[in-house]
Coordinates of C-alpha atoms in Angstrom, one line a residue:
Chain K
M82 CA 96.5 208.1 96.2
E83 CA 98.0 211.3 96.9
V84 CA 96.4 214.5 96.8
K85 CA 98.8 217.2 95.3
D86 CA 99.0 220.4 97.8
T87 CA 98.5 222.9 94.9
D88 CA 95.0 221.4 94.2
M89 CA 92.0 221.9 95.8
D90 CA 91.2 219.9 98.5
L91 CA 87.6 219.2 100.4
T92 CA 87.2 222.2 102.3
C93 CA 88.4 224.5 99.8
F94 CA 85.8 222.9 97.6
I95 CA 83.0 223.3 99.9
K96 CA 83.5 226.6 100.2
E97 CA 84.2 227.7 96.5
S98 CA 81.5 225.7 95.8
N99 CA 79.2 227.4 98.3
S100 CA 80.1 231.0 96.9
A101 CA 79.4 230.1 93.3
E102 CA 76.2 231.9 91.8
E103 CA 75.8 230.3 88.6
I104 CA 75.9 226.6 87.3
E105 CA 78.9 227.1 85.0
A106 CA 81.1 228.2 87.4
L107 CA 80.3 225.5 90.1
T108 CA 80.9 223.5 87.1
N109 CA 84.8 224.5 86.7
I110 CA 85.2 224.4 90.7
F111 CA 84.2 220.7 90.5
L112 CA 86.2 219.6 87.9
K113 CA 88.9 221.6 89.3
F114 CA 88.7 219.4 92.6
L115 CA 88.3 216.6 90.6
S116 CA 91.4 216.7 88.8
S117 CA 93.2 215.8 91.7
F118 CA 91.9 212.3 91.4
G119 CA 92.6 212.0 87.8
I120 CA 89.4 212.6 87.2
D121 CA 88.7 214.8 83.8
R122 CA 85.0 214.6 83.2
F123 CA 81.1 213.9 85.2
I124 CA 77.7 213.3 84.3
L125 CA 75.0 214.5 86.6
G126 CA 71.7 212.8 86.0
D127 CA 68.0 212.5 87.1
L128 CA 67.1 208.9 87.2
S129 CA 64.1 209.3 88.9
Y130 CA 62.4 208.5 85.1
I131 CA 63.6 205.3 84.7
S132 CA 61.0 204.3 87.5
G133 CA 61.5 200.3 86.6
S134 CA 60.0 200.5 83.3
G135 CA 62.8 199.4 81.8
K136 CA 63.1 202.1 79.4
G137 CA 66.2 204.8 79.0
G138 CA 65.0 207.8 79.1
H139 CA 66.5 211.2 80.9
S140 CA 65.4 214.5 81.9
G141 CA 67.7 217.8 82.9
V142 CA 70.8 216.1 82.5
L143 CA 73.9 218.4 83.3
V144 CA 77.2 217.4 81.3
H145 CA 80.4 219.1 82.1
Y146 CA 80.3 219.8 78.2
P147 CA 77.0 222.9 78.4
D148 CA 76.0 222.4 74.6
E149 CA 75.6 219.1 74.8
W150 CA 72.5 216.9 76.0
L151 CA 72.7 213.2 76.8
N152 CA 69.3 212.9 75.7
Y153 CA 69.8 212.7 72.1
Y154 CA 73.0 210.3 72.2
V155 CA 70.8 208.0 74.7
T156 CA 67.6 207.6 72.4
S157 CA 69.6 207.9 69.2
R158 CA 71.6 204.9 70.3
N159 CA 69.7 202.5 72.3
I160 CA 71.6 202.6 75.7
D161 CA 70.6 200.6 78.3
Y162 CA 70.9 202.0 81.5
N163 CA 69.0 199.6 83.5
P164 CA 72.0 197.7 85.2
V165 CA 73.5 201.0 86.8
F166 CA 70.8 202.0 87.6
Q167 CA 69.0 198.8 89.5
R168 CA 72.5 199.3 91.6
A169 CA 72.0 202.8 92.3
L170 CA 68.5 202.4 93.3
K171 CA 69.6 200.1 96.0
T172 CA 72.5 201.8 97.4
R173 CA 73.5 205.3 99.1
R174 CA 77.5 204.3 98.4
P175 CA 79.7 205.0 95.4
F176 CA 80.5 202.2 93.0
I177 CA 82.4 201.1 90.2
W178 CA 80.7 201.6 87.1
E179 CA 82.3 198.1 85.5
E180 CA 81.0 196.0 88.4
V181 CA 77.4 196.3 86.9
D182 CA 78.0 197.4 83.6
K183 CA 78.2 194.4 81.5
N184 CA 77.5 196.4 78.3
N185 CA 80.0 198.9 78.9
T186 CA 77.4 201.6 78.8
H187 CA 79.5 203.9 80.5
E188 CA 82.1 203.8 77.6
K189 CA 79.5 204.1 75.0
I190 CA 78.0 207.4 76.7
L191 CA 81.3 209.1 76.8
M192 CA 82.4 208.2 73.5
V193 CA 79.3 209.7 71.8
M194 CA 80.2 212.5 73.3
D195 CA 83.5 212.7 72.3
E196 CA 83.4 211.2 68.9
D197 CA 86.4 213.6 67.5
K198 CA 88.4 213.6 70.2
E199 CA 90.8 211.3 71.4
F200 CA 89.5 210.1 74.7
S201 CA 90.9 207.7 77.4
F202 CA 88.8 205.9 79.8
C203 CA 90.1 204.0 82.7
C204 CA 88.0 204.1 85.6
G205 CA 84.4 204.9 86.1
I206 CA 82.8 205.7 89.3
F207 CA 79.4 206.2 90.0
V208 CA 77.4 208.2 93.1
P209 CA 73.9 207.4 93.9
L210 CA 72.6 210.7 95.6
H211 CA 68.9 209.4 96.8
Q212 CA 66.6 212.4 97.3
P213 CA 63.3 212.6 98.8
L214 CA 60.0 210.8 98.0
G215 CA 62.6 208.5 96.2
K216 CA 63.8 210.1 93.7
L217 CA 67.6 209.2 92.2
I218 CA 70.2 211.6 91.1
G219 CA 73.4 209.9 90.3
I220 CA 77.3 211.5 89.2
G221 CA 78.9 209.7 86.8
F222 CA 83.0 210.2 86.9
S223 CA 85.6 209.1 84.6
G224 CA 89.0 209.5 85.2
S225 CA 92.5 208.4 83.6
E226 CA 93.9 206.9 86.8
K227 CA 92.7 203.5 87.6
S228 CA 93.9 203.8 91.3
V229 CA 91.0 206.0 92.5
C230 CA 88.5 202.9 92.6
S231 CA 90.2 201.4 95.1
D232 CA 91.6 204.0 97.5
K233 CA 88.4 204.3 100.2
D234 CA 89.7 207.7 101.2
A235 CA 89.8 208.8 97.8
L236 CA 86.2 207.6 97.3
S237 CA 85.2 208.9 100.2
L238 CA 86.2 212.5 99.8
L239 CA 84.7 212.0 96.4
H240 CA 81.2 210.9 97.8
A241 CA 81.3 213.8 99.7
A242 CA 82.3 216.2 97.3
S243 CA 79.1 214.8 95.2
H244 CA 76.7 215.5 97.9
Q245 CA 78.1 218.7 98.1
F246 CA 78.3 219.7 94.6
Y247 CA 74.1 218.9 94.3
L248 CA 73.6 220.9 97.4
A249 CA 75.3 223.9 95.6
Y250 CA 73.2 222.8 92.5
L251 CA 70.1 223.0 94.3
N252 CA 70.9 226.0 96.0
I253 CA 72.0 227.7 92.5
T254 CA 68.6 226.6 90.5
N255 CA 66.6 227.2 93.3
N256 CA 64.6 224.3 94.1
E257 CA 64.8 224.6 97.6
K258 CA 62.3 227.0 97.5
S259 CA 59.0 225.1 99.1
D260 CA 56.2 225.3 97.1
G261 CA 54.2 225.1 100.1
Q262 CA 54.9 228.5 100.9
S263 CA 51.9 229.7 98.2
V264 CA 49.0 227.3 100.0
S265 CA 48.5 227.3 103.4
L266 CA 46.7 224.9 105.5
T267 CA 45.6 225.3 109.1
D268 CA 47.6 223.1 111.8
R269 CA 44.7 221.7 112.3
E270 CA 43.6 221.2 108.6
R271 CA 47.6 219.8 108.3
E272 CA 46.9 217.7 111.0
V273 CA 44.2 215.9 109.7
L274 CA 45.7 215.2 106.5
Q275 CA 48.7 214.0 108.0
W276 CA 46.2 211.4 110.0
I277 CA 44.6 210.5 106.2
A278 CA 48.5 210.0 104.5
R279 CA 48.6 207.6 107.6
G280 CA 45.9 205.4 106.7
K281 CA 43.3 206.8 109.4
T282 CA 39.3 206.7 108.8
K283 CA 38.0 210.3 109.1
S284 CA 35.9 208.4 112.1
E285 CA 39.3 207.3 113.5
I286 CA 40.6 210.9 113.3
A287 CA 37.8 212.1 114.7
E288 CA 38.5 209.9 118.1
I289 CA 42.6 210.7 117.8
L290 CA 41.5 214.5 118.2
S291 CA 38.5 214.3 120.2
L292 CA 36.5 216.4 117.3
S293 CA 33.0 215.2 115.7
K294 CA 33.3 213.1 112.2
S295 CA 31.7 216.5 110.3
S296 CA 34.4 218.5 111.9
I297 CA 36.9 216.0 110.4
K298 CA 34.8 216.4 107.2
R299 CA 35.1 220.2 107.0
H300 CA 38.8 220.3 107.7
C301 CA 38.9 217.7 104.4
E302 CA 36.7 220.1 102.7
N303 CA 38.7 223.1 103.1
V304 CA 41.9 221.2 102.3
F305 CA 40.5 220.1 98.9
R306 CA 39.8 223.4 98.0
K307 CA 43.0 224.8 99.1
L308 CA 45.1 222.4 97.1
E309 CA 42.7 222.5 94.4
V310 CA 41.7 218.7 94.4
N311 CA 38.2 216.7 94.9
N312 CA 39.9 213.5 96.8
L313 CA 42.1 212.4 99.8
P314 CA 44.5 210.4 97.7
S315 CA 45.0 213.1 95.5
A316 CA 45.0 215.4 98.4
V317 CA 47.8 213.5 100.0
A318 CA 49.8 213.4 96.9
K319 CA 50.3 216.9 96.6
A320 CA 50.8 217.6 100.4
L321 CA 53.3 215.0 100.3
I322 CA 55.0 216.2 96.8
M323 CA 54.6 220.5 98.3
G324 CA 56.0 219.5 101.7
I325 CA 53.2 220.5 103.2
I326 CA 53.0 216.6 104.8
N327 CA 55.8 214.3 106.0
P328 CA 55.8 211.1 104.6
Y329 CA 56.3 209.2 107.8
Chain E
M130 CA 90.4 218.1 113.6
D131 CA 89.4 219.4 110.1
L132 CA 86.8 217.7 107.9
I133 CA 89.6 215.9 105.7
D134 CA 91.1 214.5 109.1
F135 CA 88.0 213.6 110.3
I136 CA 87.2 211.6 106.5
Y137 CA 90.6 209.4 106.9
E138 CA 90.2 209.2 110.8
S139 CA 87.0 207.6 110.8
N140 CA 88.1 205.4 107.6
K141 CA 90.8 203.9 109.5
S142 CA 88.5 203.6 112.8
E143 CA 88.2 199.7 114.4
S144 CA 85.3 200.2 116.9
S145 CA 82.3 202.6 116.6
E146 CA 83.7 204.1 120.3
V147 CA 86.5 205.5 118.4
L148 CA 84.7 206.6 115.5
I149 CA 82.3 208.4 117.9
D150 CA 85.1 210.0 119.5
C151 CA 86.3 211.3 116.4
F152 CA 83.5 212.4 115.3
L153 CA 82.8 214.7 118.4
E154 CA 86.3 215.8 118.0
F155 CA 85.5 217.3 115.0
I156 CA 81.7 218.8 115.4
S157 CA 83.5 220.4 118.7
G158 CA 85.3 222.8 116.4
F159 CA 81.5 224.3 115.6
G160 CA 81.2 224.8 118.7
L161 CA 78.6 221.3 119.2
N162 CA 78.9 218.6 121.8
R163 CA 76.1 216.6 121.1
F164 CA 74.8 214.7 118.3
M165 CA 71.9 211.9 117.9
L166 CA 71.1 209.7 114.8
A167 CA 67.9 208.4 114.1
D168 CA 66.0 206.4 111.8
L169 CA 63.0 208.6 111.1
S170 CA 61.3 206.1 108.7
H171 CA 58.7 204.5 110.7
D172 CA 54.8 205.1 110.6
S173 CA 54.0 204.6 114.0
T174 CA 54.9 206.7 117.1
S175 CA 56.1 204.0 119.2
D176 CA 58.6 202.6 116.0
K177 CA 59.5 205.8 115.6
E178 CA 60.8 206.0 119.6
K179 CA 62.6 202.5 119.2
N180 CA 64.5 204.2 116.2
L181 CA 65.8 207.4 118.0
G182 CA 68.9 206.0 119.0
I183 CA 71.2 205.0 116.1
L184 CA 74.5 206.6 117.7
V185 CA 73.4 209.1 120.4
N186 CA 75.5 210.9 123.2
Y187 CA 72.5 213.4 124.3
P188 CA 71.9 213.4 127.9
E189 CA 69.8 210.3 129.0
D190 CA 67.2 212.2 131.3
W191 CA 66.4 214.6 128.3
L192 CA 65.9 211.0 126.0
T193 CA 63.7 209.7 128.7
H194 CA 61.8 212.9 129.0
Y195 CA 61.5 213.2 124.8
V196 CA 59.5 209.6 124.6
V197 CA 57.4 210.3 127.6
N198 CA 56.1 213.0 125.9
H199 CA 56.1 211.9 122.8
Y200 CA 58.0 214.5 121.5
V201 CA 59.0 212.8 118.3
E202 CA 55.2 214.1 117.1
Y203 CA 56.3 217.8 118.2
D204 CA 59.6 218.4 117.9
P205 CA 60.2 220.8 115.2
V206 CA 64.0 219.6 114.5
Y207 CA 63.0 215.8 113.7
Q208 CA 59.5 216.8 111.8
K209 CA 61.8 219.4 109.7
G210 CA 64.2 216.2 109.0
L211 CA 60.8 214.4 107.6
R212 CA 60.9 216.9 104.6
T213 CA 64.6 218.7 104.0
R214 CA 67.2 217.9 101.7
S215 CA 69.4 220.9 103.1
P216 CA 70.7 221.1 106.6
F217 CA 69.0 223.7 108.8
T218 CA 69.4 225.7 112.0
W219 CA 67.6 225.3 115.0
E220 CA 67.0 229.6 114.7
E221 CA 65.3 228.5 111.5
V222 CA 63.3 225.7 112.8
R223 CA 61.6 228.2 115.5
R224 CA 60.9 230.5 113.0
E225 CA 59.1 228.0 110.5
F226 CA 57.6 225.9 113.6
N227 CA 55.9 228.1 115.8
S228 CA 53.1 226.3 117.6
K229 CA 53.0 226.0 121.3
E230 CA 54.0 222.4 121.7
A231 CA 57.2 222.7 119.2
L232 CA 58.4 226.0 121.0
R233 CA 57.8 224.2 124.2
V234 CA 60.0 221.2 122.9
M235 CA 62.8 223.8 121.9
D236 CA 62.4 225.2 125.3
E237 CA 62.8 222.1 127.2
A238 CA 65.6 221.3 125.2
G239 CA 67.5 224.2 126.3
E240 CA 67.3 222.9 129.9
F241 CA 68.9 220.3 129.2
K242 CA 71.8 222.3 127.8
L243 CA 70.7 221.6 124.2
C244 CA 70.8 225.5 123.3
C245 CA 71.5 226.0 120.0
G246 CA 71.8 223.9 117.4
I247 CA 72.0 222.1 113.6
G248 CA 70.1 219.4 111.8
L249 CA 69.6 217.4 108.9
S250 CA 68.6 214.4 107.3
I251 CA 70.5 212.0 104.9
Q252 CA 67.9 209.7 102.4
Q253 CA 68.5 206.3 101.9
P254 CA 67.2 204.0 99.3
H255 CA 63.3 203.2 99.1
G256 CA 62.5 206.1 100.8
K257 CA 64.3 205.7 104.4
I258 CA 65.6 208.4 105.9
I259 CA 68.2 208.9 108.6
G260 CA 67.8 212.6 110.3
I261 CA 71.0 214.0 112.5
G262 CA 70.3 216.3 115.3
F263 CA 73.3 218.4 116.8
A264 CA 73.6 220.2 119.6
G265 CA 75.9 222.8 121.7
S266 CA 75.5 224.1 125.2
E267 CA 77.0 227.6 124.5
K268 CA 75.6 230.4 122.0
G269 CA 79.0 230.2 120.1
V270 CA 77.8 227.6 117.7
R271 CA 79.2 228.0 114.1
C272 CA 76.1 227.8 111.5
D273 CA 77.4 229.6 108.6
K274 CA 76.9 228.1 105.2
D275 CA 80.5 226.3 105.2
A276 CA 79.7 225.1 108.4
L277 CA 76.0 223.6 107.5
S278 CA 77.5 221.9 104.5
M279 CA 80.9 220.0 106.3
L280 CA 78.3 218.8 108.8
Y281 CA 76.1 217.7 106.2
V282 CA 79.3 215.7 104.7
A283 CA 80.8 214.4 107.8
T284 CA 77.3 212.8 108.8
H285 CA 77.3 210.9 105.3
Q286 CA 81.1 210.1 106.0
L287 CA 80.1 209.0 109.6
Y288 CA 77.0 206.9 108.7
T289 CA 79.0 204.9 106.1
A290 CA 82.3 204.3 108.5
H291 CA 79.6 203.4 111.0
S292 CA 77.4 200.9 108.9
D293 CA 81.0 199.3 107.7
L294 CA 82.2 199.1 111.5
L295 CA 79.0 196.6 111.8
N296 CA 79.4 195.0 108.9
I297 CA 75.6 196.3 107.4
D298 CA 74.9 195.5 103.6
S299 CA 75.4 198.4 101.8
I300 CA 72.7 197.0 99.6
Y301 CA 69.4 197.5 100.5
K302 CA 67.4 195.0 99.5
N303 CA 63.5 195.9 98.6
E304 CA 60.9 192.9 97.9
I305 CA 58.0 195.0 97.2
N306 CA 57.4 194.3 93.2
I307 CA 54.8 196.5 91.6
T308 CA 53.9 196.0 88.1
D309 CA 54.1 198.3 85.4
R310 CA 50.2 198.0 85.4
E311 CA 49.7 198.9 89.2
R312 CA 51.9 201.8 89.0
E313 CA 50.2 203.4 86.0
V314 CA 46.8 203.0 88.0
L315 CA 48.5 204.2 91.1
N316 CA 49.6 207.3 89.5
W317 CA 46.1 208.0 88.2
I318 CA 44.7 207.4 91.3
A319 CA 47.4 210.0 92.9
F320 CA 46.5 212.4 90.2
G321 CA 43.0 212.5 91.7
K322 CA 40.9 209.8 88.8
S323 CA 38.4 207.9 90.1
K324 CA 38.5 204.1 89.3
A325 CA 35.4 204.3 86.8
A326 CA 37.4 207.2 85.3
I327 CA 40.6 205.3 85.1
A328 CA 38.9 202.6 83.7
D329 CA 37.8 204.4 81.0
I330 CA 41.4 205.5 80.3
L331 CA 42.9 202.2 80.0
S332 CA 39.7 200.6 78.5
V333 CA 39.4 197.9 81.2
S334 CA 36.2 197.0 83.4
E335 CA 36.5 198.9 87.0
S336 CA 36.6 195.5 88.6
C337 CA 39.9 194.9 86.9
I338 CA 41.1 198.2 88.7
K339 CA 39.9 197.5 91.6
R340 CA 41.8 194.4 91.4
H341 CA 45.0 196.2 90.8
C342 CA 44.0 198.4 93.8
E343 CA 44.2 195.1 96.2
N344 CA 47.1 193.5 95.0
M345 CA 48.4 196.9 96.1
F346 CA 46.6 196.9 99.3
R347 CA 48.5 193.4 99.8
K348 CA 52.2 194.2 98.7
L349 CA 52.3 197.5 100.1
E350 CA 50.4 196.6 103.3
T351 CA 47.6 199.0 103.4
N352 CA 44.1 198.8 103.4
N353 CA 42.9 202.2 101.7
L354 CA 43.9 204.5 99.0
P355 CA 45.7 207.3 100.9
S356 CA 48.0 205.3 102.9
T357 CA 48.6 202.9 99.7
V358 CA 49.2 206.6 97.6
T359 CA 51.7 207.8 100.5
K360 CA 54.0 204.8 100.7
A361 CA 54.3 204.1 97.3
L362 CA 55.0 207.8 96.9
R363 CA 57.9 208.0 99.4
M364 CA 59.6 204.8 97.5
G365 CA 59.9 206.3 94.3
I366 CA 57.1 203.7 93.1
I367 CA 55.0 206.6 91.4
D368 CA 55.4 210.4 90.1
P369 CA 51.7 211.8 89.4
Y370 CA 53.0 215.1 88.7

């Protein structure tokens, strides 16, 4: 499928999206880019909340009608996201919604958003965007051009643009601000906690670092105080979430 | 070669060599001439070292030096890759990680003509992380926001195209099956509750809670609570806060 010259290409989309200062502007820029693929709507959802419990819940979903919130419609109409979610969990590539969605969930969702408008739906593409700590963001696209779904280059461009969109989105919503700034562990404290996270006992860590066991205990106590926790599992959890220690 | 050309060319590449050449041509436009793609998702130093070079053209002698000195544990670019979502420059990383060991790694890299660079990571399903470092041998590396974005999406494309060439399955199976109850218990553990307190909250016996923990140790191949929390969190199995 040829991208028309008058439309916004990927390089241009990157430049424009990086300069957007508000979500609405960013959304419009994305829609402009998408229009050259015959895609006219998208849904961005945080799928982390459907973790295996089989319930369909959403949080912070962005749709390109700023006033609509998908959550209301999803819960009131019992829409089951599970098949799409299960597939998204296991792959980092875009996939065609219809491959996994036997219950036409996608159509239902878009129909409830568009109840009083006429709506043509030909092709649905889903792009999973895996995030740190197993979190999962997904973008669902739909449009009137079936050819997008089978064109490898078009899917690659869409995949690329989705990643860029989400990076720009995070930038605007300032989610990258590290919480770690407000808590300051010393290098040694961080080192000890990293070994704890890897499963070592205090005695083992004492040996690894050539320190006494009571020294290690003292570092742990300082960590508890700074992280406002009172045991090792929660110290590890908090430090991982705040980006103070590494997952590996 | 611009970004869109790289995407088209990479989709047509018929071998890894052609793909890598394409990528090198693309990154040269940013003043970069070296890159290394590594699988960061390993617990032990030696496993990390075994997985350093999925795709790499860093100088051999630098890689040998890096492994012999176990720089995976000190290299701030590697360490940052483990916890970041966005692309970053080596300049930023020098400011953030200013321990003696970290700066030594960066300085020594310079001696091997890896002077300025960029790092980023690709998150994969089930908590796995692919890290990529780029380097240039001169000062004129393009590090503006748009450049970082282009490198970021190009790297995603590179990894996808490379996986296609190697016929690597794009579906990552996960054999680990934590039950809802086990997940509930582990969430409370990660939140800081003791086993006794959790037994109270869920109206079960403490030995029941102990049994759930033991099952999780077996499934996640761990033998204590902190490492179980680490593994479960990085895979997205729990979300305590």
